[in-house]
Coordinates of N, CA and C in Angstrom, one line a residue:
X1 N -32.7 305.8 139.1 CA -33.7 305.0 139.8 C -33.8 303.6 139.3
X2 N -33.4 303.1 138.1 CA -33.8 302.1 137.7 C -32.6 301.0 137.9
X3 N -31.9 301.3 138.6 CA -30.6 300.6 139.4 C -31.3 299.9 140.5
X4 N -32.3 300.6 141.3 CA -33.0 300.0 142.4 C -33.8 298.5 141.9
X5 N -34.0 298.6 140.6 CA -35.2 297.5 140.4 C -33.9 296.4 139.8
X6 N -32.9 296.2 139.3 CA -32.3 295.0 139.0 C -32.5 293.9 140.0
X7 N -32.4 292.9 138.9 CA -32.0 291.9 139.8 C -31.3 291.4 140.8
X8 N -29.8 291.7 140.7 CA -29.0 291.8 141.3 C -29.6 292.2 142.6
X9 N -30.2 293.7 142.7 CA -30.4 294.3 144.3 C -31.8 293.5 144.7
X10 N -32.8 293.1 143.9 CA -34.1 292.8 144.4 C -33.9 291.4 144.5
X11 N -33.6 290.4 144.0 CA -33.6 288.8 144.3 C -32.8 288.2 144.5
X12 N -32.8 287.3 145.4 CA -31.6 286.2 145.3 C -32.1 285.4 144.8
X13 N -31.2 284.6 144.3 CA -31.5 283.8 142.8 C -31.1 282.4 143.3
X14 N -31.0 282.0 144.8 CA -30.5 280.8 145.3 C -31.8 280.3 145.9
X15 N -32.7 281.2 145.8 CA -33.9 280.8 146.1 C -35.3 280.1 145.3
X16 N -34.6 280.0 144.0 CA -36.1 279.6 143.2 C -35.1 278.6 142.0
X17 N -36.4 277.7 141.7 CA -35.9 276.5 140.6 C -35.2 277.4 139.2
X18 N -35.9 279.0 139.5 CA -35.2 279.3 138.0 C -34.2 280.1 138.0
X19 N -33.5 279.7 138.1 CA -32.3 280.6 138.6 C -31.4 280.9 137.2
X20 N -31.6 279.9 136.6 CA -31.2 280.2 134.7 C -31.8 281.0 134.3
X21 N -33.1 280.9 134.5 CA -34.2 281.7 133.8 C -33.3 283.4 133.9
X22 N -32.9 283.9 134.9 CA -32.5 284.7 135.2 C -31.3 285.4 134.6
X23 N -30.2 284.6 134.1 CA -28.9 284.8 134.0 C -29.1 285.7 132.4
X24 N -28.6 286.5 132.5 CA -28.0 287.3 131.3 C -28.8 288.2 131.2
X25 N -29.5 288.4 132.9 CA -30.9 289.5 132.2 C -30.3 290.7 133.5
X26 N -30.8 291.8 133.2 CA -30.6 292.9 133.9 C -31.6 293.1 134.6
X27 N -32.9 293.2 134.3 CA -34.3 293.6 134.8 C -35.4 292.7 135.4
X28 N -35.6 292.0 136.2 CA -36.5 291.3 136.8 C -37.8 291.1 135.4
X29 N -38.2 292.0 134.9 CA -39.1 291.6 133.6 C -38.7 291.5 132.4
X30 N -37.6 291.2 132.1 CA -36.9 290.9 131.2 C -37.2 289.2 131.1
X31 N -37.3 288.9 131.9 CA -37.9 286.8 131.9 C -39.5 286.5 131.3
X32 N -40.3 287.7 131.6 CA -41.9 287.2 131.5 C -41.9 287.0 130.3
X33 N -41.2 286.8 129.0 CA -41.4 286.4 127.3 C -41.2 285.0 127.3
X34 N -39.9 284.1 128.4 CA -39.9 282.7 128.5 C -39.8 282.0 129.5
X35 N -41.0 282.4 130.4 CA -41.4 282.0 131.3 C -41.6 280.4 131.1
X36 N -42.8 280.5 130.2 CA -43.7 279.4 129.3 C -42.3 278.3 128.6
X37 N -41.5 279.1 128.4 CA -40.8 278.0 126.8 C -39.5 277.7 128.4
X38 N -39.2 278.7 129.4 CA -38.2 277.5 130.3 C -39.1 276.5 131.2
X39 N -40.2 276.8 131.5 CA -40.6 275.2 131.7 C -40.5 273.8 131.7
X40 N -40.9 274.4 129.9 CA -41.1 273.3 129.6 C -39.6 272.7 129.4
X41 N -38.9 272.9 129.1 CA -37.4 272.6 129.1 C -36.6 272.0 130.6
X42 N -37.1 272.9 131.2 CA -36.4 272.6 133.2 C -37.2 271.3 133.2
X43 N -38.9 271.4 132.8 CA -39.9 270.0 133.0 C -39.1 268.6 132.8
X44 N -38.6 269.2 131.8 CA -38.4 267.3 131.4 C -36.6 267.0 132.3
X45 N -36.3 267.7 132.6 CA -35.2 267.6 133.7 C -35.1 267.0 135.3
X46 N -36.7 267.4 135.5 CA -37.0 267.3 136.9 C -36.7 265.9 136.8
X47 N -36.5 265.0 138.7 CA -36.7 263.6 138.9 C -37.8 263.2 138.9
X48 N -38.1 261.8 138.4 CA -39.6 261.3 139.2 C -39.1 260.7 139.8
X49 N -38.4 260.4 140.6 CA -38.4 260.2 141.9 C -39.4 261.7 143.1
X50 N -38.9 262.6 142.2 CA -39.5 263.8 143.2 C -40.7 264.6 142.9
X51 N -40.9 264.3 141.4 CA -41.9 265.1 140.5 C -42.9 264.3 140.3
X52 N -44.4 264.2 140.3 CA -45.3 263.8 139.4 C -45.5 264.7 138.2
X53 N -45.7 263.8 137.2 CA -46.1 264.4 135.8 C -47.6 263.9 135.4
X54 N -49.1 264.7 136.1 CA -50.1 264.4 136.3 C -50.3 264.5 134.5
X55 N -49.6 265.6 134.1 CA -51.1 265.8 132.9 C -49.9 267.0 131.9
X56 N -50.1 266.7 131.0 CA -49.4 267.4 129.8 C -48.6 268.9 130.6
X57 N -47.0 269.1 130.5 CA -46.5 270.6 130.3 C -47.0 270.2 132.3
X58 N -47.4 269.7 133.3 CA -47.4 269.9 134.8 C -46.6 269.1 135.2
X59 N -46.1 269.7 136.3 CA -44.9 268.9 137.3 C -45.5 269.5 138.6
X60 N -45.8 268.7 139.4 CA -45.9 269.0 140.5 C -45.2 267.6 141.7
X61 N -44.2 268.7 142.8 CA -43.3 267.7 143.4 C -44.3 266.6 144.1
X62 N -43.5 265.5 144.8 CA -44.8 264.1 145.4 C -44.4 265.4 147.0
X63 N -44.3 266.1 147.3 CA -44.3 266.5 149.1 C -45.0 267.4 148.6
X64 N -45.4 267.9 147.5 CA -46.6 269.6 147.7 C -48.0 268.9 147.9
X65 N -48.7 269.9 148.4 CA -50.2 269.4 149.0 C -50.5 270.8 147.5
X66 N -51.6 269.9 146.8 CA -52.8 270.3 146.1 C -54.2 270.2 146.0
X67 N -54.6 271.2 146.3 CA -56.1 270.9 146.9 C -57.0 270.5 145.5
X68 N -58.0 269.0 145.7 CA -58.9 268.7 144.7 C -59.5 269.7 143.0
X69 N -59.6 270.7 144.1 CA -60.4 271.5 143.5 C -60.0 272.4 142.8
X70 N -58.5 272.4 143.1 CA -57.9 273.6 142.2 C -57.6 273.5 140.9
X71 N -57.6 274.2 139.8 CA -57.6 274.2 138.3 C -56.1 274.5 137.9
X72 N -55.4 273.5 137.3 CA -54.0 273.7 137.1 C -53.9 273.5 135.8
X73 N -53.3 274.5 134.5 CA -53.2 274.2 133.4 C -51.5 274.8 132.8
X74 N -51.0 273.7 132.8 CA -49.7 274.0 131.9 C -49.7 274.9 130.9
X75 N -48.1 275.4 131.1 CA -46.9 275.0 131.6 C -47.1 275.2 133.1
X76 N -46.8 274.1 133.8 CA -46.1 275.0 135.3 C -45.7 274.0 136.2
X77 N -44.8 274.4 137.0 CA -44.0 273.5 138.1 C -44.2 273.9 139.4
X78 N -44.5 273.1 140.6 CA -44.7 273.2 141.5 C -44.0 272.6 142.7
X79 N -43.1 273.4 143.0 CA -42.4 273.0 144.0 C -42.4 272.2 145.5
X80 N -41.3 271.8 145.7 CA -41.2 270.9 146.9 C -41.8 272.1 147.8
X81 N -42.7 271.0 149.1 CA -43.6 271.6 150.0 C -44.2 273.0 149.7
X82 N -44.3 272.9 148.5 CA -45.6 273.8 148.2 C -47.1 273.7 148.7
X83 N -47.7 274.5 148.7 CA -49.1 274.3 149.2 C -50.4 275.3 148.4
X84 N -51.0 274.6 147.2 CA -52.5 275.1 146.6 C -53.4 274.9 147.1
X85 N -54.1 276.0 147.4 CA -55.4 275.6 148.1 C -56.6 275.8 147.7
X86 N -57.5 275.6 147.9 CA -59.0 275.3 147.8 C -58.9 276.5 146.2
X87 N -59.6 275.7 145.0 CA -60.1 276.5 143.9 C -59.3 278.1 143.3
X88 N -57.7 277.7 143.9 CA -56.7 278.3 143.6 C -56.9 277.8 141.8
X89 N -56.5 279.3 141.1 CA -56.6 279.3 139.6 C -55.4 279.3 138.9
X90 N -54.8 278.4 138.3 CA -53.1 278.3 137.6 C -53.6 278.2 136.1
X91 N -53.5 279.8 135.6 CA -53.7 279.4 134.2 C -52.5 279.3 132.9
X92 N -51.4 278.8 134.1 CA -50.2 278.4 132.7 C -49.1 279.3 132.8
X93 N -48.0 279.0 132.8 CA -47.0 279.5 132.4 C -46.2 279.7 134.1
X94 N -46.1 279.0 134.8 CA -46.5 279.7 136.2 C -45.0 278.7 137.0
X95 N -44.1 279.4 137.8 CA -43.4 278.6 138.6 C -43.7 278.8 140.3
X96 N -43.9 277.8 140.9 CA -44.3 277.9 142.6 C -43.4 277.6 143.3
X97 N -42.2 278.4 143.8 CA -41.2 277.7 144.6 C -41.5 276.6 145.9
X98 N -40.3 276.3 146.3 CA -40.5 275.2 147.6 C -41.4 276.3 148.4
X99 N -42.3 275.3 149.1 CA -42.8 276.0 150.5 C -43.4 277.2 150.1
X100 N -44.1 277.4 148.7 CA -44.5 278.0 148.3 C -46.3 278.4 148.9
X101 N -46.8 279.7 149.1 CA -48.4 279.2 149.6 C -49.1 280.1 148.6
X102 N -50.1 278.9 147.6 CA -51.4 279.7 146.9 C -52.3 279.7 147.0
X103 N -53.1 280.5 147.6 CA -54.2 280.4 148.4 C -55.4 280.2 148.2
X104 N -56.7 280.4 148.7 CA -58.2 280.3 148.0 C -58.7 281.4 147.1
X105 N -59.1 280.7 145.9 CA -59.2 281.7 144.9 C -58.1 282.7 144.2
X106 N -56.8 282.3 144.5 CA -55.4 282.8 144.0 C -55.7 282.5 142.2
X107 N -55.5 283.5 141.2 CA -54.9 283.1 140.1 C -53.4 283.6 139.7
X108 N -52.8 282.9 139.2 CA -51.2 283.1 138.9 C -51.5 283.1 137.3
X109 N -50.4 283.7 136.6 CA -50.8 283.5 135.5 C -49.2 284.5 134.5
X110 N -48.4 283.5 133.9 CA -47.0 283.9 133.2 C -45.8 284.7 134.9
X111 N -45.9 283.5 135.4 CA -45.2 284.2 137.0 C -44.7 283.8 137.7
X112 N -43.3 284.0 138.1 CA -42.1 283.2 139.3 C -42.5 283.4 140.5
X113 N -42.8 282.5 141.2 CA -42.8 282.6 142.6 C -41.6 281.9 143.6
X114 N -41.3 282.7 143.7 CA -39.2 282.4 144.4 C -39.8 281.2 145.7
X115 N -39.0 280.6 146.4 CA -39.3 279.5 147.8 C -40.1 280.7 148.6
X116 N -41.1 280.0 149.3 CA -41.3 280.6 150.4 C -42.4 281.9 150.3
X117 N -42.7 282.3 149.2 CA -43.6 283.3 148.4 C -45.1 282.8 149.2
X118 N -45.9 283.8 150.3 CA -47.1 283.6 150.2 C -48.1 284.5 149.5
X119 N -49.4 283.8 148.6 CA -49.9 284.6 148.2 C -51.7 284.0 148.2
X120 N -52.0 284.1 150.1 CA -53.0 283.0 150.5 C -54.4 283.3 150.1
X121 N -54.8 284.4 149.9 CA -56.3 284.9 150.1 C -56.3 285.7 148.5
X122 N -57.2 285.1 147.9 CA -58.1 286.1 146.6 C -57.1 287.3 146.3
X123 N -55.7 287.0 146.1 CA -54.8 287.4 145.3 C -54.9 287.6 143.2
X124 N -54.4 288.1 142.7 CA -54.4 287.9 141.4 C -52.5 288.0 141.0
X125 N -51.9 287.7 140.2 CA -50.5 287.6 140.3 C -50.3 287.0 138.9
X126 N -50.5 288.2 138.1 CA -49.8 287.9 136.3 C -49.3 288.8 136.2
X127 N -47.8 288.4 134.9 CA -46.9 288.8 134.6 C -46.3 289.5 135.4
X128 N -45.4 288.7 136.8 CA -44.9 288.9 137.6 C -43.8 288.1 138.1
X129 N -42.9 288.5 139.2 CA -41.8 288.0 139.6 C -42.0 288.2 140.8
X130 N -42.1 287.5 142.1 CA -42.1 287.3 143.3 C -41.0 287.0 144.6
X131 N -40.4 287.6 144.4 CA -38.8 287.3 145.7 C -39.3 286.3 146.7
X132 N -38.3 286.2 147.2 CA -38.4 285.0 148.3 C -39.1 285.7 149.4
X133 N -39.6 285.0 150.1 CA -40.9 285.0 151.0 C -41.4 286.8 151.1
X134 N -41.7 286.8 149.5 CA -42.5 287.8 149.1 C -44.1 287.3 150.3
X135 N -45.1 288.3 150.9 CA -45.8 288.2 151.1 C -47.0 289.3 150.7
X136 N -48.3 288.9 150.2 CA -49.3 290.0 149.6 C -50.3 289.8 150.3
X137 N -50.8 290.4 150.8 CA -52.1 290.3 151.6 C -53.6 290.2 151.2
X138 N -54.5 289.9 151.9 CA -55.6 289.4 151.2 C -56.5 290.4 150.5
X139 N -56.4 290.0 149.1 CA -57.1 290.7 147.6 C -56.3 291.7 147.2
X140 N -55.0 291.5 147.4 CA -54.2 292.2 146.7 C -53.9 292.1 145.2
X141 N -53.6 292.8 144.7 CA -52.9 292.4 143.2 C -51.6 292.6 143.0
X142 N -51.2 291.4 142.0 CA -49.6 291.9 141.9 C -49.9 291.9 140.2
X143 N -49.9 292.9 139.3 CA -50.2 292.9 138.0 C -49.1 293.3 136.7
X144 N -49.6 293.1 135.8 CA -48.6 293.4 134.3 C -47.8 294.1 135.0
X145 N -46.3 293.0 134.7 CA -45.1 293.6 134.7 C -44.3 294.2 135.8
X146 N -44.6 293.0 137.4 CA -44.3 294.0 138.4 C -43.3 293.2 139.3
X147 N -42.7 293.3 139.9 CA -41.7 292.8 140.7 C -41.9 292.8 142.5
X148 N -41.8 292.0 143.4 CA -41.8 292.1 144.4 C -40.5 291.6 145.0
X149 N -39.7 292.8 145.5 CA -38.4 292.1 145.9 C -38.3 291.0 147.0
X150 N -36.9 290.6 146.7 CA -36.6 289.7 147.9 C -36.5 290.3 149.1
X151 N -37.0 289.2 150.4 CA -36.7 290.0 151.6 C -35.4 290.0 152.0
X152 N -34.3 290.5 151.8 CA -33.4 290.8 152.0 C -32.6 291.7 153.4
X153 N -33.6 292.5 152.7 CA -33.4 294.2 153.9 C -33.7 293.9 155.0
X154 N -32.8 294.0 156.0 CA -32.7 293.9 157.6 C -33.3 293.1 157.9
X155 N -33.1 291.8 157.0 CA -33.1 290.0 157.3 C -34.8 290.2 157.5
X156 N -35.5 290.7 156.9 CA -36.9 290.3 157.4 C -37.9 290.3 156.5
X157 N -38.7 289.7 156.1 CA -39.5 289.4 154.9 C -40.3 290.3 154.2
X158 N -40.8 290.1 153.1 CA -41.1 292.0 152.4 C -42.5 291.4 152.2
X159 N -43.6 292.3 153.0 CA -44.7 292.2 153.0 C -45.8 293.5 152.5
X160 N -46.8 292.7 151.5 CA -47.3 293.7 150.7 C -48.9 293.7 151.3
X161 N -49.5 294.3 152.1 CA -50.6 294.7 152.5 C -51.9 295.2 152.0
X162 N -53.2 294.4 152.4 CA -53.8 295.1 151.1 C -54.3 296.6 152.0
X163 N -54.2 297.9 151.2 CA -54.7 299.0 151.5 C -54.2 299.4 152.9
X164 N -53.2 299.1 153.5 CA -52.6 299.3 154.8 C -51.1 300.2 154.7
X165 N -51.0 300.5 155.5 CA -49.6 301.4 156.0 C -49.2 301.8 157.2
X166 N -47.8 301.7 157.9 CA -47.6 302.1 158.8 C -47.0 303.1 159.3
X167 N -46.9 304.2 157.8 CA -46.6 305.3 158.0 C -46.7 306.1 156.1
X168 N -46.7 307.2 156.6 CA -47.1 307.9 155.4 C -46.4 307.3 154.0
X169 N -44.9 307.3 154.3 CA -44.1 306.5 152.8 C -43.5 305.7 153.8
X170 N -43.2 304.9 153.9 CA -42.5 303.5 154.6 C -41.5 303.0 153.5
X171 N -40.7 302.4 153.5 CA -39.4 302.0 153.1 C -39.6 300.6 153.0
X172 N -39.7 300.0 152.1 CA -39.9 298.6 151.6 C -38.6 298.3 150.6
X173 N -37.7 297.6 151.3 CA -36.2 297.4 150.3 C -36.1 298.9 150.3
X174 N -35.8 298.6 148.6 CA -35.0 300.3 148.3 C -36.0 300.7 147.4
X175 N -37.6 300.6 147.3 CA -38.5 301.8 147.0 C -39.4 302.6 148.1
X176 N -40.3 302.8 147.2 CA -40.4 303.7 148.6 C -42.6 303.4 148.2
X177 N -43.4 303.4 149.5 CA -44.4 302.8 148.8 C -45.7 304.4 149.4
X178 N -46.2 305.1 148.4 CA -46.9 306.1 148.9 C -48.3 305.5 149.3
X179 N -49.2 306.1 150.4 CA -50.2 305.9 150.8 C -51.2 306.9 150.8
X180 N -51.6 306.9 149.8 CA -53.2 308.1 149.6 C -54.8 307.3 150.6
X181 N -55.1 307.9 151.1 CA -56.3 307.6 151.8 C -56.9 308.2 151.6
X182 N -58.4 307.8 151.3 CA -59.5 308.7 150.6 C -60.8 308.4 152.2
X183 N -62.1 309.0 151.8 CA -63.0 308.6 152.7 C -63.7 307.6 152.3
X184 N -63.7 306.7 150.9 CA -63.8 305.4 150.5 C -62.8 304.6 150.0
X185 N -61.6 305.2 149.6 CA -61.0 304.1 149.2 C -58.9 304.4 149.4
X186 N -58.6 303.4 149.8 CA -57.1 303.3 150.2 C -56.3 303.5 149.1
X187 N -55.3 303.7 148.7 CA -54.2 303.0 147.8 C -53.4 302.5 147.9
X188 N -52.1 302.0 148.0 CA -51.1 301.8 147.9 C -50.1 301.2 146.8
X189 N -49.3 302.1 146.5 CA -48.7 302.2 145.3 C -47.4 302.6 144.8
X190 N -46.3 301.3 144.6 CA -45.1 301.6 144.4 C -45.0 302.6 143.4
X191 N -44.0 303.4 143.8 CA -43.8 304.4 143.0 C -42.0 304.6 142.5
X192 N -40.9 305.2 141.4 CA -42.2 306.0 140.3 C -42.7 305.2 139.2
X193 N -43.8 305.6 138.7 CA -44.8 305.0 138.3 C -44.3 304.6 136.8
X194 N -43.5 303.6 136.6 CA -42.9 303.1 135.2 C -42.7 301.3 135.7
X195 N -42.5 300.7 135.3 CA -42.4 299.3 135.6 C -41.2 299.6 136.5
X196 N -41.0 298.0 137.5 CA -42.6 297.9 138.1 C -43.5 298.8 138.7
X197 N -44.7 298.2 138.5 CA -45.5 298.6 139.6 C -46.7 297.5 140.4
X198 N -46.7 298.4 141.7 CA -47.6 297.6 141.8 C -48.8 298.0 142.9
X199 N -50.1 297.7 143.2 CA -50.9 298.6 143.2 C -52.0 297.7 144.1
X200 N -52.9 298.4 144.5 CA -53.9 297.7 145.1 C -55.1 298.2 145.8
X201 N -56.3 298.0 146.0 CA -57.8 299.3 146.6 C -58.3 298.5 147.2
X202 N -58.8 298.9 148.2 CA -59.6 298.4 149.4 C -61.0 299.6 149.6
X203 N -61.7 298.7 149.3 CA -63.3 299.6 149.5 C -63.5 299.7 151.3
X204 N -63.9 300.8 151.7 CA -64.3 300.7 153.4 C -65.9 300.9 153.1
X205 N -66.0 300.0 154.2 CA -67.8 300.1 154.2 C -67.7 301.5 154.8
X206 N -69.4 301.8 154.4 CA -70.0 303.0 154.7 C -70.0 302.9 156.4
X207 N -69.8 303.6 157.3 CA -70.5 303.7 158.5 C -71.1 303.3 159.2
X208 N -71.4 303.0 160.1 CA -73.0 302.5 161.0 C -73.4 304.1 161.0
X209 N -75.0 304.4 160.9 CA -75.8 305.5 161.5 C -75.8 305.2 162.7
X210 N -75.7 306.8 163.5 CA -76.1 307.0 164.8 C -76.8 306.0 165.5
X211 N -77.2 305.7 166.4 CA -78.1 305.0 167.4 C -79.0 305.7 167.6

């Protein structure tokens, strides 16, 4: 089973500024220990012609839009046409590919996000790796130690849902994602349950009473 989660089969590595970061490792979580220390190293590489260097350990390119309000705290790099939005939370150690989307109230935290990764709505996303136009849906979590492949598989983008399914086990790349539904609460949850994982609960409101 643990052939399915390499590198190799889950990301393409032509997609994100760290593609070093990557080399010599076998396991997609094999990177979260120097996430923080290649930063800062790729940092001082970048152009300013392309980069602003607002504030100690941050790069963020001159084409990404960052919203006023959002809290960004080094290490972290922020890629060409990326986009942070409103009171999005960056607490360090964090890469945002090109064309990257972090949404309202997103925190990132020790985490690659490949080109093209959206992660718009009251997301959480620590100690994680993100494939290319990985997408998570709104109040999802992507937590300790988990992987979201690249979309790869039948050219079409791997999208992570909060509390939704469109069939009992559905086929996402090459795992497989089980769907328990309760009368309050959803699951959904890559399985088997050893790194990665990744997981997520959606409360349903109670009912309306009769009329």
């Amino acid at each position: 089973m643990l052939k399915d989660f390499t590198i190799a089969n889950l990301l393409d590595l032509n997609e994100t500024i760290a593609k070093d970061l990557f080399e010599g490792k076998t396991y997609p979580w094999e990177v979260l220990p120097e996430i923080g220390d290649f930063i800062l190293k790729l940092g001082q590489t970048l152009s300013e012609e392309e980069y602003d260097h607002p504030s100690e350990d941050v790069w963020i390119a001159k084409s990404a839009k960052v919203a006023p309000t959002a809290c960004i705290n080094g290490p972290v790099i922020i890629g060409k046409e990326a986009e942070v939005r409103h009171c999005a939370f960056i607490r360090g150690k964090a890469i945002i590919g090109e064309g990257a989307v972090v949404g309202n109230s997103t925190e990132l935290k020790n985490a690659v996000l490949f080109n093209k990764v959206q992660v718009p709505h009251y997301n959480y996303v620590g100690d994680a790796v993100l494939g290319y136009k990985s997408h998570m849906g709104a109040g999802s979590i992507c937590r300790t130690e988990s992987t979201l492949p690249a979309a790869r598989q039948a050219g079409s983008p791997f999208f992570y849902a909060s509390g939704s399914s469109s069939s009992p086990e559905p086929k996402l790349g090459n795992v497989t994602v089980k769907h328990e539904p309760s009368p309050t609460v959803e699951r959904t949850e890559i399985v088997p349950k050893f790194r990665p994982t990744i997981s997520c609960t959606m409360e349903r409101p109670s009912p309306a009473p009769p009329a």
